[in-house]
mmCIF file of C-alpha atoms in Angstrom:
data_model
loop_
_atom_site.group_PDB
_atom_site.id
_atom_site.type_symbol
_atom_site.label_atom_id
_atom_site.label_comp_id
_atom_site.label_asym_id
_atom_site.label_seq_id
_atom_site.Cartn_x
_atom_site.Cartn_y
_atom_site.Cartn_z
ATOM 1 C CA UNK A 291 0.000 0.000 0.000
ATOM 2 C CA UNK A 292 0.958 3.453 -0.479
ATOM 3 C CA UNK A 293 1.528 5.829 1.548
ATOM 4 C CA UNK A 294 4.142 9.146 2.837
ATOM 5 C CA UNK A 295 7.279 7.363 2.148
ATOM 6 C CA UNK A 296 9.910 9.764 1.964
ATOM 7 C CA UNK A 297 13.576 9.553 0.427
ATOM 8 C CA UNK A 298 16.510 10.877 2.187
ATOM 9 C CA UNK A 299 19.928 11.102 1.743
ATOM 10 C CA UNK A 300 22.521 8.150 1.818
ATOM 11 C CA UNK A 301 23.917 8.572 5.195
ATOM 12 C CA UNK A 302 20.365 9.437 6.188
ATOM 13 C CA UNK A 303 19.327 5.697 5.045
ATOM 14 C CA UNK A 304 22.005 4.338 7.334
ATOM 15 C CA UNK A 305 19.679 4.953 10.141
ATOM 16 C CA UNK A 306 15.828 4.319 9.571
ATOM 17 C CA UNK A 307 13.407 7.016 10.186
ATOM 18 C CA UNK A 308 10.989 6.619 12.948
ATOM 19 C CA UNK A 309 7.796 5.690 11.827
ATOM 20 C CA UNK A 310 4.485 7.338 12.457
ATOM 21 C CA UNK A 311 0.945 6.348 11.612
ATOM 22 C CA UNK A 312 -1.347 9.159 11.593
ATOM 23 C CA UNK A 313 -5.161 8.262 11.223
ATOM 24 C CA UNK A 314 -7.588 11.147 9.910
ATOM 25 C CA UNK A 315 -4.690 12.096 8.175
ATOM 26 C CA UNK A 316 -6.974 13.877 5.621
ATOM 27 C CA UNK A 317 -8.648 16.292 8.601
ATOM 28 C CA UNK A 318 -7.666 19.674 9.661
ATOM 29 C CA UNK A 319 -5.279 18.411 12.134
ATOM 30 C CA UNK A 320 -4.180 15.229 10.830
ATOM 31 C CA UNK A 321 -2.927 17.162 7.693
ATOM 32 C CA UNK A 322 -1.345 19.099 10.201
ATOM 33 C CA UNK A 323 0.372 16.352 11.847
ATOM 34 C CA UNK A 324 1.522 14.527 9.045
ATOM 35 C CA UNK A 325 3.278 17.750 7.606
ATOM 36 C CA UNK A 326 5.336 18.095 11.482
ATOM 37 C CA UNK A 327 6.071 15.077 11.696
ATOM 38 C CA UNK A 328 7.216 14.413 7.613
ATOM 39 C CA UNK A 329 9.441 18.237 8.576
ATOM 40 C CA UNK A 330 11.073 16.551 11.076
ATOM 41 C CA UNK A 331 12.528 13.279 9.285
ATOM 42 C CA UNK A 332 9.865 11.010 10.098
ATOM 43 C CA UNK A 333 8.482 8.579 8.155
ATOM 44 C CA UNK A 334 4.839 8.989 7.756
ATOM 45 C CA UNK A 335 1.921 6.686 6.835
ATOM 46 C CA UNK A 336 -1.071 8.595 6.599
ATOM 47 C CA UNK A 337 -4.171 7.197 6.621
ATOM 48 C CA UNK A 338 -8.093 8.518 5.345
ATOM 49 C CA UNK A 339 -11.288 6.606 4.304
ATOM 50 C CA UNK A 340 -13.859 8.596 2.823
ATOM 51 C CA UNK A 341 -11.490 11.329 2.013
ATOM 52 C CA UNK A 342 -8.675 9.016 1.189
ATOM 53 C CA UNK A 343 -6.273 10.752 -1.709
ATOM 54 C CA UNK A 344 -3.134 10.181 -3.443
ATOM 55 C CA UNK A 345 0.123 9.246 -1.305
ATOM 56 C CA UNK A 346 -2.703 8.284 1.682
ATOM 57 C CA UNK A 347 -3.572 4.672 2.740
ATOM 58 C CA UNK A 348 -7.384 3.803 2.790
ATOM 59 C CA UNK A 349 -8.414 1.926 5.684
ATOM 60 C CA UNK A 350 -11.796 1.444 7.522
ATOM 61 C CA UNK A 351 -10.657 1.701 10.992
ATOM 62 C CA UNK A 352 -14.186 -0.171 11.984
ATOM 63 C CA UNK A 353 -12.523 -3.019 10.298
ATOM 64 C CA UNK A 354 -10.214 -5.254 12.920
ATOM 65 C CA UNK A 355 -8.637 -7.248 10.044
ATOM 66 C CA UNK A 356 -7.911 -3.869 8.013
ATOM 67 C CA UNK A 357 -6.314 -2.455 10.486
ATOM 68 C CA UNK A 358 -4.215 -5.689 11.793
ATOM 69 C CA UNK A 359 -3.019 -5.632 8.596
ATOM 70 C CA UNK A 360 -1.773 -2.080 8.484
ATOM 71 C CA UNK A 361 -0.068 -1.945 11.569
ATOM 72 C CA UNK A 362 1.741 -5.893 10.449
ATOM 73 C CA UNK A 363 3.000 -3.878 6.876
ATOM 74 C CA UNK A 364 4.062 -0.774 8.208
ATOM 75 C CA UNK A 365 5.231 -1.505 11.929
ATOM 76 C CA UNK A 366 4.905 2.068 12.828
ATOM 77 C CA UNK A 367 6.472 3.374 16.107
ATOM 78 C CA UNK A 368 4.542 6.029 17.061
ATOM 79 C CA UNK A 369 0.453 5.623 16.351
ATOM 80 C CA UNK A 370 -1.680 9.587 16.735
ATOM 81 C CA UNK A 371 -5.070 8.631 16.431
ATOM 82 C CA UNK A 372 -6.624 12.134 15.047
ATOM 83 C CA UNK A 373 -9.858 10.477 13.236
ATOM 84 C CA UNK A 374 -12.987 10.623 14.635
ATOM 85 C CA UNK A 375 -16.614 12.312 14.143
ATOM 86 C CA UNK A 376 -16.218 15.611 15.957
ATOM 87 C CA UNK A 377 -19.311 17.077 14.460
ATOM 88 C CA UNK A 378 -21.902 17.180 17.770
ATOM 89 C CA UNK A 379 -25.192 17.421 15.454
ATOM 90 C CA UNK A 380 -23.865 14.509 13.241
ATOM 91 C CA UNK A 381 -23.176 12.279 16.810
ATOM 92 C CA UNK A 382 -26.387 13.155 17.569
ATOM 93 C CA UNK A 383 -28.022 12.028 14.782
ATOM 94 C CA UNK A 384 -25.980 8.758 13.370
ATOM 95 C CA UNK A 385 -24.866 7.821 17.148
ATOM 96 C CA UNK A 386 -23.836 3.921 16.123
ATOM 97 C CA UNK A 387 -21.427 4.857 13.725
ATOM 98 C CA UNK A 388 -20.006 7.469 15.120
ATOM 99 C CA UNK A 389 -19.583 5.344 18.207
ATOM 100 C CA UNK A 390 -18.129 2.517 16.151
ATOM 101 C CA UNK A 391 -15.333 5.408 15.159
ATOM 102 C CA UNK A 392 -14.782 7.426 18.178
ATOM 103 C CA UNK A 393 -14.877 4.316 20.392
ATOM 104 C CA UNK A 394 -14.683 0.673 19.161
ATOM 105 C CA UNK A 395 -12.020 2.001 16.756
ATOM 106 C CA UNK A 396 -9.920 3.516 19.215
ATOM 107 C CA UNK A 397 -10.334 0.612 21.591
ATOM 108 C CA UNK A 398 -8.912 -1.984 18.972
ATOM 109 C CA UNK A 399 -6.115 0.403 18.026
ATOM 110 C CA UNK A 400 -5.082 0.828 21.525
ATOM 111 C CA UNK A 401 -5.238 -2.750 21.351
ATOM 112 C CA UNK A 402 -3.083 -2.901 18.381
ATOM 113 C CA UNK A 403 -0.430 -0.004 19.895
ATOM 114 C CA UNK A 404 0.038 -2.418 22.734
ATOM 115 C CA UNK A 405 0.564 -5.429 21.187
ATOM 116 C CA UNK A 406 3.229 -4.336 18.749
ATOM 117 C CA UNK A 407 4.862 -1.582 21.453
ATOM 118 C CA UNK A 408 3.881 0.872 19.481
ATOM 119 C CA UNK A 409 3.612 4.730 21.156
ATOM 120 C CA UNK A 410 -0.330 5.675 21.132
ATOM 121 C CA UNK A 411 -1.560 9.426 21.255
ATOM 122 C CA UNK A 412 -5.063 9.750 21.435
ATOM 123 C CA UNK A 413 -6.840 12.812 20.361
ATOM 124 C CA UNK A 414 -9.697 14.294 22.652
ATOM 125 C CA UNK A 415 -11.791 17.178 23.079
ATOM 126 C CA UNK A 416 -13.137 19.632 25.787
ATOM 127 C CA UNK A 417 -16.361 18.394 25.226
ATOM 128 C CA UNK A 418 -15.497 15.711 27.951
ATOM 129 C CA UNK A 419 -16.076 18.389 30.615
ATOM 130 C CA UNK A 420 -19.860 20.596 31.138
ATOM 131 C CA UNK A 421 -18.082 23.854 31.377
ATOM 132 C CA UNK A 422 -19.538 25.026 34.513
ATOM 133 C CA UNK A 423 -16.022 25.400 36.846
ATOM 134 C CA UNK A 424 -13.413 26.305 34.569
ATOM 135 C CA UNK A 425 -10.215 26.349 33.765
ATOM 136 C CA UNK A 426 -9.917 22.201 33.989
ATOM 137 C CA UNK A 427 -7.015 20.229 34.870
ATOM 138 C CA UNK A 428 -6.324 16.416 33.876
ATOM 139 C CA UNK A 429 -7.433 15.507 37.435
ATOM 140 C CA UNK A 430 -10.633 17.394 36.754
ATOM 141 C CA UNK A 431 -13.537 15.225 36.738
ATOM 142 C CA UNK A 432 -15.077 14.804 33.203
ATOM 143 C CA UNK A 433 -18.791 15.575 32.684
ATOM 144 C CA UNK A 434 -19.668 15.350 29.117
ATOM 145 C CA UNK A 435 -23.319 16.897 28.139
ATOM 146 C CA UNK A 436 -23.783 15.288 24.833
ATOM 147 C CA UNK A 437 -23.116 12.130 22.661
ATOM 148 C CA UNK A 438 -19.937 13.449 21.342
ATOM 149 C CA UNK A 439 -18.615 14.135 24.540
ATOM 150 C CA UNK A 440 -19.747 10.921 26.200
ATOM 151 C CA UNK A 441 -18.440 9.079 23.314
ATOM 152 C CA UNK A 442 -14.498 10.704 23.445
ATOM 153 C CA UNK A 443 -14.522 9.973 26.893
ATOM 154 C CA UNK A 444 -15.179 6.339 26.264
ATOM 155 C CA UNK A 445 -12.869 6.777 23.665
ATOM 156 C CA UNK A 446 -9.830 8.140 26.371
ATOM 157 C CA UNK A 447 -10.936 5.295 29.262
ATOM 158 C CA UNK A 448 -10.235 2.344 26.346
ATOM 159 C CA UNK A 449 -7.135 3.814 25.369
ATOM 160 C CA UNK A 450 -5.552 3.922 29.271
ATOM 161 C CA UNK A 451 -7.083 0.519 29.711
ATOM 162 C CA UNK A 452 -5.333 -1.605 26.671
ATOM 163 C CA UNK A 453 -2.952 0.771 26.342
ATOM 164 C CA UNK A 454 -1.383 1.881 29.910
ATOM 165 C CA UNK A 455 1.424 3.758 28.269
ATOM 166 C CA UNK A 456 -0.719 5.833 26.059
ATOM 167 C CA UNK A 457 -1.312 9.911 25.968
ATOM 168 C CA UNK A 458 -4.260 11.294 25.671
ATOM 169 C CA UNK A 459 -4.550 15.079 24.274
ATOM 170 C CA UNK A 460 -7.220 16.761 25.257
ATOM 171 C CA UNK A 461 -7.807 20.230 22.782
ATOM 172 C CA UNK A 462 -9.935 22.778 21.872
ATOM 173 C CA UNK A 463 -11.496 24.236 18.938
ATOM 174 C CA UNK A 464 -8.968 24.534 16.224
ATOM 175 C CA UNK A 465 -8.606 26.068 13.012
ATOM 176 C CA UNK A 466 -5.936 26.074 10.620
ATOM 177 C CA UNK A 467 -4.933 25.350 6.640
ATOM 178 C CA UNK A 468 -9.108 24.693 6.060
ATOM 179 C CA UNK A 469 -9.781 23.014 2.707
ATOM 180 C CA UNK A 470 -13.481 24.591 3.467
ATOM 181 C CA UNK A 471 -14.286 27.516 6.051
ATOM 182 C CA UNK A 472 -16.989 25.050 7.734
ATOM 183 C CA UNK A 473 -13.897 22.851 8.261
ATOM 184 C CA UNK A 474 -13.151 24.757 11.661
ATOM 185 C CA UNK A 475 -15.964 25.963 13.595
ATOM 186 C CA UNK A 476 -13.748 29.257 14.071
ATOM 187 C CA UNK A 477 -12.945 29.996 9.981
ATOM 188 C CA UNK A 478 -17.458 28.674 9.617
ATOM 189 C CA UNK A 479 -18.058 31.870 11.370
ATOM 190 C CA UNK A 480 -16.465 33.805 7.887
ATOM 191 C CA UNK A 481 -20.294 32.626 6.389
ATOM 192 C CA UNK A 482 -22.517 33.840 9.274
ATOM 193 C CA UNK A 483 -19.783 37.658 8.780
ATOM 194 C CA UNK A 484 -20.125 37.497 4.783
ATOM 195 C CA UNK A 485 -23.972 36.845 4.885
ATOM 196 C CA UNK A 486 -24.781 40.766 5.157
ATOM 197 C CA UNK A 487 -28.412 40.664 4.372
ATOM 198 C CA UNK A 488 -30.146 38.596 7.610
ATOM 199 C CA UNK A 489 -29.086 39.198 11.144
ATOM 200 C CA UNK A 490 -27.509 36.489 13.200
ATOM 201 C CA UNK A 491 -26.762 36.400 16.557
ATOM 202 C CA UNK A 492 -23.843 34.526 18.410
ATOM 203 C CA UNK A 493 -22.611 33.534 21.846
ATOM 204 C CA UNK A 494 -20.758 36.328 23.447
ATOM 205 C CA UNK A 495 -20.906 34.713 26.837
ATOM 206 C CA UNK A 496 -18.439 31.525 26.325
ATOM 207 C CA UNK A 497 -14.977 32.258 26.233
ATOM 208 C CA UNK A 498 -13.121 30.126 23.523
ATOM 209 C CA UNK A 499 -9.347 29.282 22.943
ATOM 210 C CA UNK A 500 -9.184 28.985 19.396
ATOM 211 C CA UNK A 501 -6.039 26.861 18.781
ATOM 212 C CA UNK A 502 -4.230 26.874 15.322
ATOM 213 C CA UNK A 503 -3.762 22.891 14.516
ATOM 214 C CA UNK A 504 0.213 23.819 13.816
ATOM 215 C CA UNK A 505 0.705 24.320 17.363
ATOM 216 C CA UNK A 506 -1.282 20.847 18.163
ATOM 217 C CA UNK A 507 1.121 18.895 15.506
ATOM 218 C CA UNK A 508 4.056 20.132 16.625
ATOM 219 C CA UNK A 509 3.097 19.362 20.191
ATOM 220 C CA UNK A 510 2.199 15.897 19.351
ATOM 221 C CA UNK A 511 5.263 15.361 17.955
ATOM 222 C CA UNK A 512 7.525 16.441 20.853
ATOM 223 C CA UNK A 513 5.081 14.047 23.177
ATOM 224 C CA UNK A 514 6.083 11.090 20.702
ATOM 225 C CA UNK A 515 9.437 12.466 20.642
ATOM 226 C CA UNK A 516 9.909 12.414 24.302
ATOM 227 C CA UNK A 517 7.434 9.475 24.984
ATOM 228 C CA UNK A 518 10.113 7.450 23.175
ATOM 229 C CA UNK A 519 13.058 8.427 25.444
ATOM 230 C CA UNK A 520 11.048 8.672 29.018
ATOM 231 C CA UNK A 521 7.976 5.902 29.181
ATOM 232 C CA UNK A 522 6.993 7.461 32.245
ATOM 233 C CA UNK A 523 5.297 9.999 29.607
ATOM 234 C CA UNK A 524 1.937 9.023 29.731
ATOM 235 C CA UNK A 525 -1.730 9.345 30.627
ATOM 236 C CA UNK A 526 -3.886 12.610 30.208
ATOM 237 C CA UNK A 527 -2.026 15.772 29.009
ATOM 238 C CA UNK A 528 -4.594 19.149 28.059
ATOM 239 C CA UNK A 529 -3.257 22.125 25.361
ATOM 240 C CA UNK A 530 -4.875 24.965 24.095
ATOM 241 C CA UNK A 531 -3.474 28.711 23.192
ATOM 242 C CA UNK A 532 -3.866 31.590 25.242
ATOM 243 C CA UNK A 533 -5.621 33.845 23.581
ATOM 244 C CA UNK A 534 -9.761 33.795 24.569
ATOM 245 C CA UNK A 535 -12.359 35.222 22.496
ATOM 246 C CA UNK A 536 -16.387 34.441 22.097
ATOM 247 C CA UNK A 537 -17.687 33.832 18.794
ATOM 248 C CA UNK A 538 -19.255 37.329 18.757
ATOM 249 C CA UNK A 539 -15.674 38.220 19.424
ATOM 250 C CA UNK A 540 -14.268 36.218 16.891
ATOM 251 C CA UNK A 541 -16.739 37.324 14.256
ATOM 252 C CA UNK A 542 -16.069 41.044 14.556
ATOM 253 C CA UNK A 543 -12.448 40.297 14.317
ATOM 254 C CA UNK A 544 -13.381 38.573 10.883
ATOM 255 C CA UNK A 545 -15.660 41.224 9.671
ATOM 256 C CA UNK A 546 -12.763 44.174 10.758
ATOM 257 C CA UNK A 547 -10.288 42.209 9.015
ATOM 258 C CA UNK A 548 -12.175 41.708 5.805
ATOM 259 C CA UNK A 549 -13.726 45.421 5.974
ATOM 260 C CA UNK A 550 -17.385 44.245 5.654
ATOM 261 C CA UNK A 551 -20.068 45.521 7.949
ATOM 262 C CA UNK A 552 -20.717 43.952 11.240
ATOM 263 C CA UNK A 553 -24.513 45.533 12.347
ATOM 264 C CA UNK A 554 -25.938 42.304 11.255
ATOM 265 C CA UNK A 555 -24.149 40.323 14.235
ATOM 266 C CA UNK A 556 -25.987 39.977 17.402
ATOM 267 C CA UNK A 557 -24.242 39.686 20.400
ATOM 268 C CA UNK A 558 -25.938 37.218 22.839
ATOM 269 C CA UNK A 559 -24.495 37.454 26.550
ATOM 270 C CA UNK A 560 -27.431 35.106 28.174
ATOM 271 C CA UNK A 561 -26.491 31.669 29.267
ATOM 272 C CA UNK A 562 -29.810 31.056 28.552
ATOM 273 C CA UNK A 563 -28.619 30.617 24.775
ATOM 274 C CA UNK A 564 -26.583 27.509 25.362
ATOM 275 C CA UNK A 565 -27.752 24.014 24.420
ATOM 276 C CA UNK A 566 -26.731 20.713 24.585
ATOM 277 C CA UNK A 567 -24.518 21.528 21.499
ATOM 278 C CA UNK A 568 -22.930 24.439 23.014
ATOM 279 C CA UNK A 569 -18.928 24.901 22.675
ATOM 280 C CA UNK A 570 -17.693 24.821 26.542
ATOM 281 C CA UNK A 571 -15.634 27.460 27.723
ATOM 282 C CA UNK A 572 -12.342 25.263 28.577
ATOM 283 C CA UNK A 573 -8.912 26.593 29.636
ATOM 284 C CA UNK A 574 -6.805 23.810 28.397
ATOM 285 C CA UNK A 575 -2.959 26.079 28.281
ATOM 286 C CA UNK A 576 -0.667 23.840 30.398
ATOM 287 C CA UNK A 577 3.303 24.212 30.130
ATOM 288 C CA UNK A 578 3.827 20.008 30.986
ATOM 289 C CA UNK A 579 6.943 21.161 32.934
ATOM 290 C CA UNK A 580 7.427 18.685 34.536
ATOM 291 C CA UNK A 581 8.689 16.729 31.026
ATOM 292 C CA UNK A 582 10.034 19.776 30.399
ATOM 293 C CA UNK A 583 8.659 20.941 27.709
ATOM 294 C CA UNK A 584 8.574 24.810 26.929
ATOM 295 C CA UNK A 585 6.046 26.239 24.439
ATOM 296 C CA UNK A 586 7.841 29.123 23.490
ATOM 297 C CA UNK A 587 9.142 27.077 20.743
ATOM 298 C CA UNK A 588 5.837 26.306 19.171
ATOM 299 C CA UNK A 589 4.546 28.497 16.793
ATOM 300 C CA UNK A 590 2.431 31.168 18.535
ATOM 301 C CA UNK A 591 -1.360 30.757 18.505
ATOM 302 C CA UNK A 592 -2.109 34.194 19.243
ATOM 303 C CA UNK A 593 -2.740 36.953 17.568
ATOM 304 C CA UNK A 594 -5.939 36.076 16.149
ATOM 305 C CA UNK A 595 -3.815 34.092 14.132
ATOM 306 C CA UNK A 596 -7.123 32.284 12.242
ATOM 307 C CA UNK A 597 -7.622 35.726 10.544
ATOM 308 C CA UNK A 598 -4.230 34.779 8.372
ATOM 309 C CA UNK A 599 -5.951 31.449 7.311
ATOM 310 C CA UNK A 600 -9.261 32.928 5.951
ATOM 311 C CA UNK A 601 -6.914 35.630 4.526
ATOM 312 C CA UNK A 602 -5.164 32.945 2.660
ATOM 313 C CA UNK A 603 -8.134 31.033 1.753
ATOM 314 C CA UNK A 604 -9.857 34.019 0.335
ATOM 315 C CA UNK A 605 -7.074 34.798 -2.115
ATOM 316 C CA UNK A 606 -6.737 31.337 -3.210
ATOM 317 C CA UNK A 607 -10.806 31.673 -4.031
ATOM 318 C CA UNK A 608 -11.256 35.158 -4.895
ATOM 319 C CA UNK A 609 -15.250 35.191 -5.773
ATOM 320 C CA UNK A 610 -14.980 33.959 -2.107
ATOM 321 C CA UNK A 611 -15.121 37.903 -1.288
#
């Protein structure tokens, strides 16, 4: 099967390259992933389904055999488990399968990591925790409100249990190199700014920490990187970027930014306004000291950095404006 296999140089071929399977590798972080870990002289085997594209492996991770047979061929070292259905409203509605992704699948690759001694990060979410005493830690206590949430949280307790020496990375809401604004649910607010004609109002009452996905890849990779010297690196481990803004927030930042008119978005400061598909306010910034690991080095998430992705993804589709 094919997949990132990348050349180097002769005395680079004396030593292998580490090996890294990334799943969702054709998602807004596992994109992201595979291009940190590919920039740092890993080997990468990238993996996708429905989205599955050139120089990407397609595999049904709901399949046991498929995936035995992935992990026998390519004998990664280092497994990051980034697919899963992270829409809420989709969870809600087709709750088997995404259950069969976000849990049975991670179960039997935990499984799998285990078996061949393979280092397993596990992607999770805020959603795990209600929101109502923030900032979290890992030792907080996770109360999930919906299916999605519920379901990641099942997804974290089977990776600790067949998988002791597993991480799992708990993040916000991200944005990034989008193929498609609704991608991120930060860039999706660029159609509620653009859409001049009906009002629309938006939460200005939860405070967000929009994360770029860069700063997530590059943090996975230093956990793998590290994970592989120390195995005392394990267990829960929460990241996000400092800078907090609500999506009302966010919006006029977008609509400034773009010069377009902004008396069309509604500001809605009422708790009464959040559902069971509300974004939680989560604090999930942690330095990991104690592994030593400084994120000065990681490309800054602040800034209102997500206003240089739309402004790239506007020029590359200019009747976008």
């Amino acid at each position: 099967m094919p997949g990132f296999e990348f050349g180097g140089s002769e005395e680079e071929a004396m030593v292998p390259a580490p090996r890294v399977l990334v799943t969702g590798a054709t998602g807004l972080l596992g994109r992201a992933v595979c291009t940190e870990f590919q920039n740092s002289g890993w080997l990468v085997i990238g993996t996708g389904y429905r989205r599955a594209r050139p120089r990407l492996l397609r595999c049904d991770l709901t399949d046991e055999d498929a995936v035995k047979r992935l992990l026998h061929e390519y004998k990664p070292d280092v497994i990051v488990h980034c697919a899963a259905e992270r829409r809420p409203d989709v969870v809600e509605r087709h709750t088997e399968a995404a259950v069969n992704l976000n849990v049975h699948a991670t179960s039997m690759l935990a499984k799998e990591a285990a078996g061949c001694r393979a280092f397993f990060l596990y992607i999770s979410t805020d959603y795990v925790f209600d929101g109502r005493n923030p900032p979290y830690g890992e030792d907080d206590s996770p109360n999930p409100l919906n299916v999605y949430g519920r379901s990641k949280l099942e997804g974290e307790r089977e990776t600790l249990r067949h998988c002791p020496g597993a991480v799992v990375l708990r993040v916000p809401v991200l944005f990034g190199e989008v193929e498609s604004v609704s991608e991120s649910a930060v860039t999706s607010l660029w159609l509620k700014v653009q859409e001049t004609t009906e009002s629309c109002t938006l939460d200005h009452c939860q405070q967000r920490f929009p994360t770029d996905s860069r700063d997530v890849a590059t943090v996975c990779r230093k956990l793998a990187e590290r994970a592989r010297q120390d195995p005392s690196i394990r267990g829960i481990f929460h990241f996000s970027a400092k800078e907090q803004m609500t999506k009302y927030e966010m919006a006029i930042a977008i609509a400034q930014a773009f010069n377009l008119p902004s008396n069309h978005l509604i500001p809605v400061s009422t708790y009464q306004y959040m559902n069971k598909y509300m974004e939680l306010y989560i604090c999930l910034y942690k330095y990991l000291q104690y592994i030593q690991f400084n994120f000065i080095c990681v490309a800054p998430s602040h800034n209102r950095s997500y206003l240089r992705t739309l402004f790239k993804w506007s020029r590359s589709r200019p009747n976008s404006l």
